[in-house]
Amino acid sequence: MKKYFIATFDNEFDLKEATVEYRENKLKIMDAFTPYAVHGLDEAMGLKPSRLTKLCFLFGFTGFILALVGQYWISAVNWPINIGGKPWNSLPAFLPVIFEVTVLFAGLGTVFSLLVISRLRPGKVPKQFSTRVTDDHFLMVLSDKKGVLNEKLAESISIKHNALKWKLEGESE
Amino acid sequence: MLVKGKKNMAENIITIRENLVGGNKTLSKVTDDVLGVMERKPTKLWWFGFIIALTALGTGFIAVVYQVRTGIGTWGLNKTVGWAFDITNFVFWVGIGHAGTLISAILFLFRQKWRTSINRSAEAMTIFAVMCAGIFPLIHMGRPWLAHWALPYPNFRGPLWVNFRSPLAWDVFAISTYLIISAVFWYIGMIPDLATVRDRVTNKFKKFIFNFLSLGWDGSSRTWHRYETVYGLLAGLATPLVVSVHTIVSFDFATSSIPGWHTTTFPPYFVSGAVFSGFAMVLTLMLIARKTLKLEDYITRKHVDNMTKVIILTGGIVTLSYATEFFMAWYSGNGYEQFVFINRALGPFAWAYWIMLSINLIVPQFFWFKKLRRNLIIVFILSLFINVGMWFERFVIIVTSLHRDFLPSSWAMYKPSIIEIGTLVGSFGLFFTLFLLFIRFMPMISIGEIKSVLHYKGSHGGKK
């Protein structure tokens, strides 16, 4: 049986301050749910910078190599055609396509990675603690994973930071 | 005394700063306001616009079917003027698209918070404009069902690959990459708002559709964290992309040896012209949307004000380009180049040249005056003028450079046929039909982003 402590706030400032305090008191944060990207919440929660930037570079680099080698192979190896006496390997003329393919690969690859890592896919029905998260509520969900959930402590911190409401929810596995 | 004065000034700055969103909105009020547009029955004004747009689209459809069945001979082209109306429309529409990416990506990187109310619809405009642009080269192929031959893929025709040294092949890559990345950027930006719609609608069918489209978004801060990273990366990718697209479009001309086209100023000239015309179109659309959908609190006078200032800047660059072209023609000492420019201003197409010059040079100057910037009717009319002026710029560049050949016996004139005009009307029909459907069925303002800047003024004024 998993246990969740769910506190609801009505603004980002209370949520951020409460988050800092939950963490200071060694309460395990499962996740926070917000209607928009709250700046500073990632730091408050101690989230590391996303590694998607590195993936983006890798995808872009793949596109770069593919376009460079591909154009060379097509124009100079597989079927060389004399066009206005230009050299088989017209590298400067290949740059625009190299650039476009790099951007295309980097963009699509990054978005695809985001969907995979965040487990987003068409038609998925999300498990929501409250549907008002996509409207005007800010949720903080604490879990008892790896330890005991100190409800009393969580409650007092929530009250201190003007939580609208809080509740304990169980989920059988 | 001095210190006191300084303090007063600081206070004044804080009070002068306008809120990005008018009215005292709460978070749920923003949701209600934006989604209310989708939930209400469309206004009469919307239906009026939609029927006109649909009629134009129908006209274009007939014209396209006719010319594809009959052939490109239905156009007014001849041996000398082999490129005219369709490429003018192509460049015009691609240019329109550029403002959308500028607002969504470049202003995002510059942390211009005012972009939040208009970026979604400007991005939609980009996608629709690029779709309109794509139609023209497709038709010009004559056999649009063989359009895939423009892509490099293993085939049994040799294998016959595309010529990567040709700017037209670059164009295929640039435009399709631009369309794909813009569409992805737009859709990714819309996912959180689609989830808001999902959690709000009661209709089972709508719930299914929006559940499908929102990809199971739950507002998790871990996802938001990654999402923000990806959004920033896409903005960073889209910024050089948008510059590259019109640069490559300008290469279609600049890499040729036609006097009037063969110049190195073309890339910056085209890019600034694209932003100039695109912002005029954004203004046209936003002023319509603002009025018909009653979104005055979101698309405020400040937005209009900022956009007109961008128009002043880009209009200035365009005018400078006109002057540079003339100067370079004279300075180059090249007789052919000089002839083309004198012929532009005084030749048979002088009327088009002077329409272009008078509009693009004079109209932006009105925006220096705050009184005129604040009068939305005047801004609307001026934005329409710029759209016309920039269409003529492309027409002038393309047709006047071609109609006087190196060989005087080949000199010819160009007049668009009714089929070509019908196609242009149809492209406007497609553009406005899609845009009107978009503002009706999708959240046209980025709810999530608006909510995040709701307290923008407050956070700068020291109040939380």
XYZ file of C-alpha atoms in Angstrom:
637
model
C 0.000 0.000 0.000
C 1.418 3.307 -1.127
C 0.487 6.439 0.717
C 0.328 9.908 -0.694
C 0.014 13.215 1.090
C -1.546 15.738 -1.250
C -1.498 19.446 -0.417
C -3.284 21.946 -2.619
C -2.169 25.557 -3.028
C -3.705 28.374 -4.990
C -0.535 30.150 -6.060
C 3.014 29.377 -7.095
C 4.682 31.388 -4.328
C 3.202 29.382 -1.453
C 3.947 26.177 -3.319
C 7.595 27.090 -3.816
C 8.119 28.117 -0.194
C 6.375 24.988 1.056
C 8.478 22.830 -1.277
C 11.687 24.192 0.182
C 10.469 23.403 3.662
C 9.243 19.893 2.844
C 12.668 19.111 1.513
C 14.437 20.642 4.483
C 12.386 18.327 6.677
C 13.403 15.289 4.615
C 9.912 14.617 3.335
C 9.946 12.662 0.091
C 8.490 14.670 -2.783
C 6.873 12.472 -5.392
C 5.954 15.293 -7.726
C 4.273 18.662 -7.936
C 1.492 19.407 -10.373
C 1.022 22.934 -11.678
C -1.086 24.702 -14.317
C 1.968 26.344 -15.843
C 5.740 26.085 -15.703
C 6.632 27.566 -12.325
C 10.065 29.116 -12.531
C 12.240 28.227 -9.566
C 10.204 25.177 -8.616
C 12.757 22.874 -10.229
C 15.449 24.322 -7.977
C 13.184 24.144 -4.937
C 12.509 20.486 -5.703
C 16.169 19.842 -6.406
C 15.647 18.693 -9.996
C 18.847 18.389 -11.984
C 19.124 20.202 -15.313
C 17.591 18.075 -18.031
C 19.932 15.965 -20.145
C 17.749 16.571 -23.187
C 20.165 19.294 -24.331
C 22.842 16.648 -24.827
C 20.405 14.429 -26.704
C 19.488 17.409 -28.861
C 23.140 17.845 -29.788
C 23.502 14.163 -30.589
C 20.463 14.160 -32.850
C 21.652 17.328 -34.564
C 25.105 15.849 -35.036
C 23.584 12.714 -36.567
C 21.655 14.883 -39.021
C 24.795 16.844 -39.816
C 26.836 13.726 -40.609
C 24.002 12.130 -42.555
C 23.488 15.198 -44.735
C 27.214 15.722 -45.274
C 28.019 12.113 -46.149
C 24.737 11.598 -47.975
C 25.200 14.540 -50.304
C 28.799 13.655 -50.985
C 27.924 10.038 -51.725
C 25.007 10.964 -53.971
C 26.771 13.739 -55.881
C 30.286 12.368 -56.099
C 30.106 8.582 -55.726
C 26.800 6.997 -56.623
C 25.815 8.965 -59.722
C 28.130 11.898 -60.495
C 26.635 14.335 -62.982
C 28.581 17.208 -64.478
C 26.585 20.337 -63.696
C 28.127 23.472 -65.115
C 31.621 22.018 -64.609
C 31.229 22.174 -60.852
C 33.325 19.763 -58.786
C 31.745 16.448 -57.768
C 32.189 17.429 -54.150
C 30.668 20.932 -54.105
C 30.890 21.296 -50.353
C 29.890 24.992 -50.079
C 26.741 24.247 -52.073
C 25.930 21.384 -49.725
C 25.900 23.612 -46.634
C 22.276 24.817 -46.810
C 20.930 21.256 -46.905
C 23.368 20.178 -44.166
C 22.048 22.973 -41.987
C 18.383 22.171 -42.625
C 18.807 18.457 -41.972
C 20.744 19.186 -38.776
C 17.921 21.373 -37.481
C 15.273 18.874 -38.550
C 16.963 15.966 -36.792
C 17.753 17.952 -33.653
C 14.186 19.293 -33.391
C 12.296 16.089 -34.091
C 14.699 13.969 -32.061
C 14.428 16.204 -29.009
C 10.645 16.304 -29.116
C 10.452 12.558 -29.596
C 12.811 12.057 -26.630
C 10.645 14.337 -24.498
C 7.578 12.253 -25.298
C 9.383 8.998 -24.523
C 11.055 10.181 -21.304
C 7.926 11.873 -19.962
C 5.774 8.943 -21.103
C 3.479 11.088 -23.190
C 1.622 9.430 -26.016
C -1.599 10.018 -27.931
C -4.676 8.783 -26.132
C -2.978 8.124 -22.790
C -5.329 8.700 -19.876
C -3.263 10.381 -17.165
C -3.625 9.491 -13.528
C -4.659 12.784 -12.000
C -4.969 13.678 -8.339
C -7.111 16.645 -9.331
C -8.327 17.890 -12.678
C -8.070 21.458 -11.452
C -4.315 21.214 -11.872
C -4.750 22.206 -15.501
C -6.831 25.169 -14.393
C -5.838 26.956 -11.194
C -4.599 24.525 -8.531
C -1.029 23.753 -7.508
C -0.574 20.290 -6.027
C 2.281 18.946 -3.972
C 2.344 15.193 -3.642
C 4.525 13.589 -0.962
C 4.959 9.847 -0.907
C 6.118 7.305 1.646
C 8.516 5.703 -0.768
C 11.791 4.790 0.960
C 10.672 5.629 4.453
C 7.759 6.666 6.517
C 5.572 9.600 5.645
C 5.371 11.959 8.594
C 1.800 13.199 8.100
C 1.796 15.506 11.090
C 4.895 17.316 9.899
C 3.650 17.546 6.321
C 0.349 18.910 7.559
C 1.913 21.581 9.734
C 4.158 22.772 6.903
C 1.178 22.890 4.550
C -0.865 24.930 7.014
C 2.051 27.294 7.536
C 2.195 28.006 3.801
C -1.519 28.656 3.308
C -2.465 25.371 1.681
C -6.116 25.361 0.655
C -6.564 21.739 1.661
C -4.604 18.556 2.210
C -5.442 14.916 2.356
C -3.949 11.499 2.668
C -4.595 9.069 -0.134
C -3.761 5.401 -0.313
C -3.223 3.285 -3.367
C -3.043 -0.472 -3.405
C -0.332 -1.841 -5.625
C 17.316 66.485 -3.518
C 18.888 64.529 -6.304
C 18.499 61.278 -4.439
C 14.866 62.014 -3.839
C 14.370 62.706 -7.530
C 15.949 59.412 -8.431
C 13.699 57.551 -6.057
C 10.648 59.198 -7.548
C 11.784 58.204 -10.984
C 12.147 54.592 -9.938
C 8.651 54.630 -8.525
C 7.362 56.139 -11.716
C 8.969 53.430 -13.809
C 7.210 50.797 -11.756
C 3.845 52.434 -12.146
C 4.392 53.184 -15.822
C 5.001 49.525 -16.648
C 1.722 48.254 -17.972
C 0.344 44.902 -17.027
C 0.734 42.399 -19.833
C -2.836 41.289 -19.340
C -5.607 43.791 -18.797
C -8.242 43.509 -16.082
C -7.542 41.840 -12.758
C -7.547 38.231 -13.846
C -7.365 35.153 -11.702
C -5.952 31.918 -13.048
C -9.328 30.329 -13.650
C -10.607 33.517 -15.247
C -7.876 33.174 -17.863
C -9.000 29.614 -18.574
C -12.607 30.777 -18.830
C -11.809 33.710 -21.073
C -9.669 31.831 -23.565
C -11.672 28.629 -23.697
C -14.919 30.566 -23.619
C -14.217 31.463 -27.229
C -14.296 27.778 -28.124
C -17.396 27.078 -26.085
C -19.549 29.945 -27.223
C -21.425 29.863 -30.500
C -19.429 31.714 -33.166
C -20.367 35.331 -33.689
C -22.048 36.596 -36.844
C -18.819 38.377 -37.721
C -16.983 35.040 -37.588
C -19.516 33.403 -39.898
C -19.297 36.365 -42.234
C -15.516 36.053 -42.459
C -15.667 32.284 -42.727
C -18.115 32.306 -45.632
C -15.992 34.838 -47.531
C -12.867 32.787 -46.887
C -14.587 29.592 -47.955
C -15.797 31.217 -51.158
C -12.267 32.353 -51.938
C -10.988 28.860 -51.206
C -13.590 27.405 -53.571
C -12.507 29.819 -56.311
C -8.926 28.756 -55.834
C -9.888 25.093 -55.892
C -11.581 25.485 -59.260
C -8.588 27.403 -60.618
C -6.129 24.770 -59.391
C -8.119 21.851 -60.782
C -8.399 23.624 -64.119
C -4.708 24.430 -64.449
C -3.562 20.999 -63.316
C -5.874 19.354 -65.843
C -5.042 21.750 -68.658
C -1.432 22.660 -67.940
C 0.733 25.610 -67.010
C -0.070 27.151 -70.407
C -3.121 28.618 -68.687
C -0.793 31.090 -67.010
C 0.316 34.374 -68.510
C 3.966 33.293 -68.668
C 6.004 33.458 -71.853
C 9.493 32.532 -72.998
C 11.026 35.661 -71.457
C 9.010 35.953 -68.265
C 9.172 32.341 -67.172
C 8.673 33.084 -63.499
C 6.093 35.555 -62.330
C 2.885 35.297 -60.414
C 3.263 31.968 -58.702
C 6.764 32.582 -57.396
C 5.681 36.050 -56.259
C 2.926 34.432 -54.231
C 5.300 31.773 -52.972
C 7.806 34.318 -51.658
C 4.996 36.467 -50.289
C 3.506 33.620 -48.256
C 6.827 32.305 -46.986
C 7.608 35.832 -45.869
C 4.315 36.105 -43.994
C 5.233 32.997 -42.057
C 8.443 34.522 -40.735
C 6.783 36.860 -38.266
C 5.199 33.907 -36.490
C 8.538 32.259 -35.797
C 10.083 35.583 -34.889
C 7.423 36.086 -32.238
C 7.440 32.524 -30.964
C 11.165 31.783 -31.032
C 13.278 34.926 -31.251
C 11.208 36.966 -28.806
C 11.190 33.940 -26.501
C 14.986 33.842 -26.493
C 15.053 37.577 -25.792
C 12.628 37.011 -22.888
C 10.048 39.367 -24.322
C 7.121 38.440 -22.105
C 4.571 40.357 -24.137
C 4.758 37.690 -26.812
C 2.672 35.283 -24.687
C -0.760 36.479 -25.833
C 0.033 36.429 -29.506
C 2.592 33.681 -30.017
C 0.141 30.813 -30.427
C -1.888 32.448 -33.166
C 1.228 33.853 -34.810
C 2.664 30.329 -34.978
C -0.579 29.039 -36.444
C -0.342 31.830 -38.992
C 3.176 30.662 -39.865
C 2.039 27.129 -40.527
C -0.919 28.187 -42.649
C 1.190 30.696 -44.578
C 3.873 28.100 -45.341
C 1.144 25.704 -46.498
C -0.170 28.396 -48.837
C 3.363 29.019 -50.075
C 3.912 25.321 -50.751
C 0.966 25.155 -53.115
C 2.622 27.369 -55.720
C 5.790 25.411 -56.513
C 3.687 22.239 -56.368
C 1.386 23.521 -59.083
C 4.284 24.959 -61.045
C 5.708 21.460 -61.325
C 2.877 20.822 -63.759
C 2.564 17.258 -62.500
C 2.101 17.716 -58.768
C 1.607 13.983 -58.287
C 5.346 13.623 -59.029
C 6.298 16.125 -56.316
C 8.176 13.433 -54.401
C 10.783 13.461 -57.172
C 12.133 16.584 -55.508
C 13.251 14.473 -52.563
C 16.415 12.388 -52.637
C 15.480 8.734 -52.279
C 16.729 5.537 -53.921
C 14.773 5.013 -57.110
C 14.731 3.157 -60.414
C 15.281 6.298 -62.471
C 19.032 5.870 -62.611
C 19.102 6.157 -59.598
C 18.541 9.776 -60.464
C 19.207 11.950 -57.424
C 18.332 15.593 -56.924
C 20.978 18.183 -57.736
C 22.209 19.430 -54.385
C 23.973 22.348 -56.059
C 20.628 23.868 -57.007
C 19.008 26.480 -54.761
C 15.651 25.001 -55.724
C 16.674 21.741 -54.056
C 17.787 23.755 -51.016
C 14.352 25.350 -51.054
C 12.653 21.961 -50.824
C 14.680 21.163 -47.720
C 14.313 24.618 -46.180
C 10.560 24.933 -46.644
C 9.728 21.402 -45.554
C 12.003 21.608 -42.505
C 10.474 24.955 -41.665
C 6.945 23.596 -41.951
C 7.710 20.520 -39.849
C 9.623 22.336 -37.093
C 7.037 25.135 -36.918
C 4.213 22.622 -36.680
C 6.005 20.663 -33.947
C 6.848 23.836 -32.042
C 3.228 24.948 -32.257
C 1.852 21.598 -31.193
C 4.302 21.127 -28.305
C 3.368 24.588 -27.077
C -0.286 23.650 -27.202
C -0.172 20.343 -25.278
C -0.705 21.821 -21.762
C -3.622 23.881 -23.043
C -5.137 20.885 -24.795
C -5.014 19.129 -21.418
C -6.870 22.079 -19.905
C -9.557 21.664 -22.550
C -9.643 17.906 -21.877
C -10.278 18.460 -18.175
C -12.972 20.985 -18.883
C -15.166 19.599 -21.651
C -18.094 17.367 -20.798
C -18.994 16.247 -24.303
C -17.759 12.655 -24.679
C -16.577 13.041 -28.248
C -14.661 16.232 -27.495
C -13.167 14.616 -24.406
C -11.919 11.727 -26.524
C -10.400 14.047 -29.121
C -8.666 16.291 -26.604
C -7.518 13.347 -24.526
C -5.939 11.963 -27.664
C -4.305 15.255 -28.561
C -3.056 16.183 -25.088
C -0.906 13.012 -24.915
C -1.769 12.330 -21.283
C -0.395 15.618 -19.965
C -0.850 15.823 -16.191
C 0.985 19.034 -15.254
C 3.761 17.186 -13.452
C 6.555 19.549 -12.539
C 9.139 17.018 -13.699
C 7.525 17.020 -17.110
C 7.246 20.817 -17.062
C 10.943 20.972 -16.264
C 11.855 18.893 -19.320
C 9.218 20.595 -21.391
C 10.742 24.009 -20.693
C 14.137 22.677 -21.731
C 12.738 21.318 -24.984
C 10.816 24.512 -25.643
C 13.995 26.525 -25.245
C 15.910 24.154 -27.498
C 13.239 24.357 -30.193
C 13.287 28.141 -29.957
C 17.050 28.053 -30.327
C 16.748 25.806 -33.377
C 13.902 27.749 -34.948
C 15.756 31.057 -34.740
C 18.581 30.271 -37.183
C 16.102 28.171 -39.157
C 13.794 31.079 -39.877
C 16.733 33.215 -40.982
C 17.980 30.384 -43.179
C 14.614 29.859 -44.864
C 14.242 33.277 -46.399
C 17.970 33.402 -47.058
C 17.596 30.256 -49.134
C 14.485 31.640 -50.822
C 16.551 34.691 -51.765
C 19.264 32.347 -53.144
C 16.711 31.193 -55.735
C 17.322 34.607 -57.260
C 20.713 35.696 -55.988
C 22.616 32.670 -57.311
C 21.355 33.299 -60.844
C 23.066 35.701 -63.242
C 20.009 37.848 -63.971
C 20.648 41.587 -63.475
C 18.480 42.753 -60.603
C 18.677 39.371 -58.882
C 22.383 38.743 -58.813
C 23.232 40.620 -55.620
C 24.728 39.713 -52.258
C 22.340 41.965 -50.346
C 19.446 39.618 -51.039
C 19.527 37.445 -47.897
C 19.264 40.244 -45.284
C 17.000 42.192 -47.633
C 14.598 39.249 -47.930
C 14.668 38.301 -44.263
C 13.880 41.822 -43.071
C 11.222 42.150 -45.766
C 9.722 38.876 -44.567
C 9.523 40.062 -40.976
C 8.151 43.404 -42.144
C 5.333 41.835 -44.148
C 4.742 39.109 -41.596
C 4.238 41.564 -38.765
C 1.785 43.481 -40.907
C -0.160 40.254 -41.373
C 0.017 39.426 -37.648
C -1.398 42.880 -36.932
C -4.185 42.369 -39.456
C -5.120 39.021 -37.940
C -4.740 40.049 -34.300
C -6.853 43.147 -34.706
C -9.589 41.036 -36.283
C -9.333 38.310 -33.629
C -9.227 40.803 -30.795
C -12.404 42.483 -31.946
C -14.445 39.493 -33.072
C -13.534 37.300 -30.102
C -13.559 40.071 -27.479
C -10.013 39.408 -26.315
C -9.132 43.035 -25.670
C -7.680 42.215 -22.246
C -5.197 39.772 -23.754
C -4.228 41.362 -27.032
C -3.707 44.816 -25.611
C -2.713 48.118 -27.115
C 0.774 47.414 -25.859
C 1.025 44.435 -28.213
C -0.094 46.533 -31.115
C 2.344 49.221 -30.068
C 5.280 46.820 -29.921
C 4.454 45.251 -33.253
C 4.256 48.618 -34.977
C 7.711 49.392 -33.639
C 9.079 46.199 -35.181
C 7.469 47.340 -38.422
C 9.248 50.698 -38.233
C 12.585 48.926 -37.801
C 12.160 46.288 -40.509
C 10.515 48.802 -42.842
C 13.631 50.931 -42.417
C 15.884 48.005 -43.341
C 13.757 47.290 -46.411
C 13.977 50.914 -47.521
C 17.722 50.855 -46.974
C 17.882 47.765 -49.185
C 16.042 49.563 -51.987
C 18.563 52.396 -51.765
C 21.495 49.960 -51.617
C 20.295 48.162 -54.739
C 20.184 51.408 -56.674
C 23.523 52.543 -55.346
C 25.186 49.229 -56.170
C 23.736 49.222 -59.679
C 25.335 52.596 -60.297
C 28.548 51.830 -58.428
C 29.087 48.453 -60.124
C 29.524 50.166 -63.480
C 27.608 47.244 -64.992
C 25.405 48.530 -67.822
C 22.901 45.690 -67.583
C 22.468 46.181 -63.852
C 22.028 49.938 -64.308
C 19.480 49.420 -67.059
C 17.370 47.080 -64.918
C 17.077 49.600 -62.121
C 16.325 52.585 -64.325
C 13.819 50.401 -66.127
C 12.202 49.426 -62.834
C 11.591 53.031 -61.906
C 10.724 54.392 -65.343
C 9.873 51.386 -67.526
C 6.561 49.684 -68.299
C 6.270 48.270 -64.779
C 6.999 51.613 -63.114
C 3.475 51.647 -61.678
C 4.228 48.495 -59.670
C 7.566 49.882 -58.564
C 6.050 53.104 -57.285
C 3.232 51.285 -55.481
C 5.894 49.204 -53.743
C 8.157 52.105 -52.923
C 5.505 54.540 -51.780
C 3.837 52.010 -49.497
C 6.920 50.383 -48.014
C 8.785 53.630 -47.552
C 6.004 55.905 -46.337
C 3.511 53.711 -44.439
C 5.880 52.627 -41.637
C 6.742 56.270 -40.979
C 3.225 56.885 -39.681
C 4.010 54.553 -36.795
C 6.498 57.018 -35.356
C 3.500 58.921 -34.005
C 2.015 57.559 -30.809
C -1.402 58.937 -31.674
C -1.523 56.912 -34.862
C -0.101 53.791 -33.194
C -2.864 53.960 -30.616
C -5.621 54.341 -33.183
C -6.396 50.732 -34.012
C -8.464 51.472 -37.093
C -5.575 53.393 -38.619
C -3.139 50.635 -37.634
C -5.424 48.064 -39.265
C -5.639 50.016 -42.521
C -1.886 50.654 -42.588
C -1.185 46.959 -41.976
C -3.311 46.077 -45.016
C -1.313 48.567 -47.052
C 1.964 46.954 -46.039
C 0.652 43.551 -47.078
C -0.100 44.959 -50.509
C 3.213 46.827 -50.708
C 5.251 43.759 -49.853
C 3.389 41.630 -52.371
C 4.348 44.204 -54.991
C 7.967 44.143 -53.855
C 8.239 40.493 -54.858
C 6.356 41.122 -58.092
C 8.702 43.980 -58.976
C 11.867 42.023 -58.188
C 10.757 39.014 -60.188
C 8.943 40.409 -63.203
C 10.912 43.589 -63.941
C 14.209 41.727 -63.837
C 12.974 39.189 -66.380
C 10.822 41.076 -68.866
C 13.753 42.898 -70.439
C 16.036 40.172 -71.671
C 19.710 40.601 -72.613
C 18.479 40.319 -76.209
C 16.036 43.144 -77.053
C 14.229 40.927 -79.578
C 13.179 38.742 -76.653
C 11.663 41.600 -74.673
C 8.169 40.789 -73.509
C 5.448 41.868 -71.140
C 3.659 39.881 -68.501
C 0.013 39.916 -67.514
C -1.426 37.428 -65.040
C -4.217 35.245 -66.389
C -7.532 34.913 -64.608
C -6.441 31.424 -63.499
C -3.374 32.833 -61.746
C -5.443 35.485 -60.002
C -7.930 32.785 -59.003
C -5.098 30.776 -57.460
C -3.892 33.777 -55.469
C -7.444 34.402 -54.229
C -7.662 30.725 -53.344
C -4.479 30.890 -51.287
C -5.933 33.757 -49.267
C -9.087 31.680 -48.914
C -7.113 28.715 -47.597
C -5.163 30.917 -45.207
C -8.194 32.615 -43.695
C -10.333 29.465 -43.627
C -7.662 27.630 -41.653
C -7.060 30.591 -39.372
C -10.749 31.077 -38.617
C -11.169 27.365 -37.915
C -8.124 27.490 -35.653
C -9.376 30.365 -33.512
C -12.707 28.607 -33.233
C -11.615 25.091 -32.312
C -8.235 25.435 -30.603
C -7.058 27.544 -27.662
C -5.786 30.521 -29.668
C -4.011 32.095 -26.721
C -1.412 30.191 -24.761
C -3.247 29.757 -21.454
C -0.283 28.272 -19.626
C 2.063 31.048 -20.666
C -0.437 33.793 -19.887
C -0.893 32.380 -16.402
C 2.832 32.448 -15.805
C 3.058 36.166 -16.617
C -0.106 37.164 -14.805
C 1.897 38.453 -11.853
C 4.631 39.835 -14.042
C 4.150 43.429 -12.998
C 3.742 42.437 -9.385
C 6.992 40.539 -9.242
C 8.828 43.542 -10.614
C 7.143 45.942 -8.282
C 8.409 44.027 -5.280
C 4.998 42.625 -4.376
C 4.533 38.933 -4.651
